Tab-separated table of C-alpha atoms in Angstrom:
chain	number	residue	atom	x	y	z
A	1	MET	CA	90.873	118.906	124.350
A	2	GLN	CA	90.632	121.455	121.413
A	3	HIS	CA	90.620	120.950	118.084
A	4	PHE	CA	89.639	122.644	114.814
A	5	TYR	CA	85.881	121.861	113.793
A	6	SER	CA	86.656	121.270	110.030
A	7	VAL	CA	89.536	121.864	107.401
A	8	LYS	CA	88.941	125.296	106.855
A	9	ARG	CA	89.982	125.493	110.347
A	10	GLU	CA	88.448	128.623	111.629
A	11	VAL	CA	86.442	127.628	114.408
A	12	LYS	CA	88.243	125.733	117.238
A	13	VAL	CA	85.785	123.133	119.485
A	14	ASP	CA	86.330	121.898	123.044
A	15	HIS	CA	86.191	117.844	122.868
A	16	CYS	CA	86.219	115.838	126.332
A	17	PRO	CA	88.638	112.354	125.501
A	18	LYS	CA	86.300	110.761	128.339
A	19	CYS	CA	82.595	111.015	127.766
A	20	ALA	CA	83.300	112.383	123.581
A	21	GLY	CA	81.647	114.981	124.459
A	22	TYR	CA	81.705	118.170	122.581
A	23	TRP	CA	81.492	122.178	123.536
A	24	LEU	CA	81.134	124.832	121.445
A	25	ASP	CA	81.335	128.450	122.678
A	26	GLU	CA	78.971	131.415	122.172
A	27	GLY	CA	79.031	131.824	118.136
A	28	GLU	CA	81.070	129.479	117.374
A	29	LEU	CA	77.840	127.474	115.904
A	30	PHE	CA	77.084	130.033	113.921
A	31	LYS	CA	80.739	130.219	112.744
A	32	ILE	CA	80.562	126.288	111.556
A	33	ARG	CA	76.768	126.453	110.098
A	34	LYS	CA	78.508	129.142	107.741
A	35	GLN	CA	81.620	127.986	106.967
A	36	PHE	CA	80.446	125.892	103.570
A	37	LYS	CA	77.283	126.580	101.613
A	38	THR	CA	76.135	123.570	100.578
A	39	GLU	CA	77.005	119.723	101.729
A	40	GLU	CA	78.775	119.418	98.676
A	41	GLU	CA	81.317	121.968	99.057
A	42	ARG	CA	82.023	120.631	102.628
A	43	LYS	CA	82.778	117.349	101.239
A	44	GLN	CA	85.051	118.770	98.163
A	45	ALA	CA	87.015	120.849	100.403
A	46	ALA	CA	87.664	117.363	103.040
A	47	LEU	CA	88.397	115.460	100.223
A	48	LYS	CA	91.235	118.533	98.777
A	49	TYR	CA	93.217	118.402	102.083
A	50	PHE	CA	92.867	114.730	102.870
A	51	SER	CA	94.176	114.616	99.185
A	52	GLU	CA	97.108	117.003	100.112
A	53	LEU	CA	97.681	115.132	103.399
A	54	PHE	CA	97.981	111.671	102.158
A	55	ASP	CA	98.669	111.316	98.148
A	56	GLY	CA	102.149	111.595	98.316
A	57	GLU	CA	102.279	108.915	100.743
A	58	LEU	CA	99.499	107.058	98.936
A	59	LEU	CA	101.537	106.794	95.587
A	60	ILE	CA	104.510	105.826	97.791
A	61	ILE	CA	102.626	102.485	98.852
A	62	LYS	CA	100.542	102.120	95.843
A	63	LYS	CA	104.448	101.858	93.736
A	64	GLU	CA	105.327	99.368	96.724
A	65	SER	CA	101.776	97.438	95.952
A	66	ASP	CA	102.354	97.509	92.319
A	67	GLU	CA	106.380	96.035	92.326
A	68	LYS	CA	105.303	93.455	94.564
A	69	ALA	CA	102.326	92.628	92.236
A	70	LYS	CA	104.672	92.226	89.389
A	71	LYS	CA	107.468	90.264	91.187
A	72	VAL	CA	104.540	87.271	92.100
A	73	GLN	CA	103.373	87.370	88.420
A	74	GLU	CA	106.794	86.027	87.829
A	75	VAL	CA	107.207	83.835	90.329
A	76	THR	CA	103.508	82.564	89.033
A	77	ASN	CA	104.919	82.558	85.262
A	78	MET	CA	108.551	80.714	86.067
A	79	PHE	CA	105.907	78.182	88.122
A	80	ARG	CA	103.945	78.057	85.266
A	81	LEU	CA	107.166	76.715	82.930
A	82	ILE	CA	108.923	74.563	85.153
A	83	LEU	CA	105.355	72.505	86.604
A	84	PRO	CA	102.933	72.937	83.748
A	85	SER	CA	101.068	69.831	84.607
A	86	HIS	CA	100.668	70.969	87.935
A	87	TYR	CA	98.333	73.477	86.138
A	88	PHE	CA	96.542	71.531	83.616
A	89	SER	CA	95.679	68.612	85.700
A	90	LYS	CA	93.439	70.981	87.890
A	91	ILE	CA	91.507	71.930	84.325
A	92	LYS	CA	88.973	69.336	84.191
A	93	ASN	CA	88.686	67.963	80.519
A	94	PHE	CA	91.969	68.596	79.473
């Protein structure tokens, strides 16, 4: 199999899914080493790339989660009004 080494998509490397080995053709290691001057630069490029890929989906998931949390809180508040003794009995010395 072949896939790009980094988010810059400049160097394809060969990968064997059976043995998990990687092979580089002549000059590919040099190209990989030249892609980013620092580890921080590499990290920022990766964060930007993954942000472009997933931020939209993550916002949708967060919105759905926030809506579910709001519904749970509403139900909890309703039960507190209906059964206040249930909540007060759990508090010691009340």
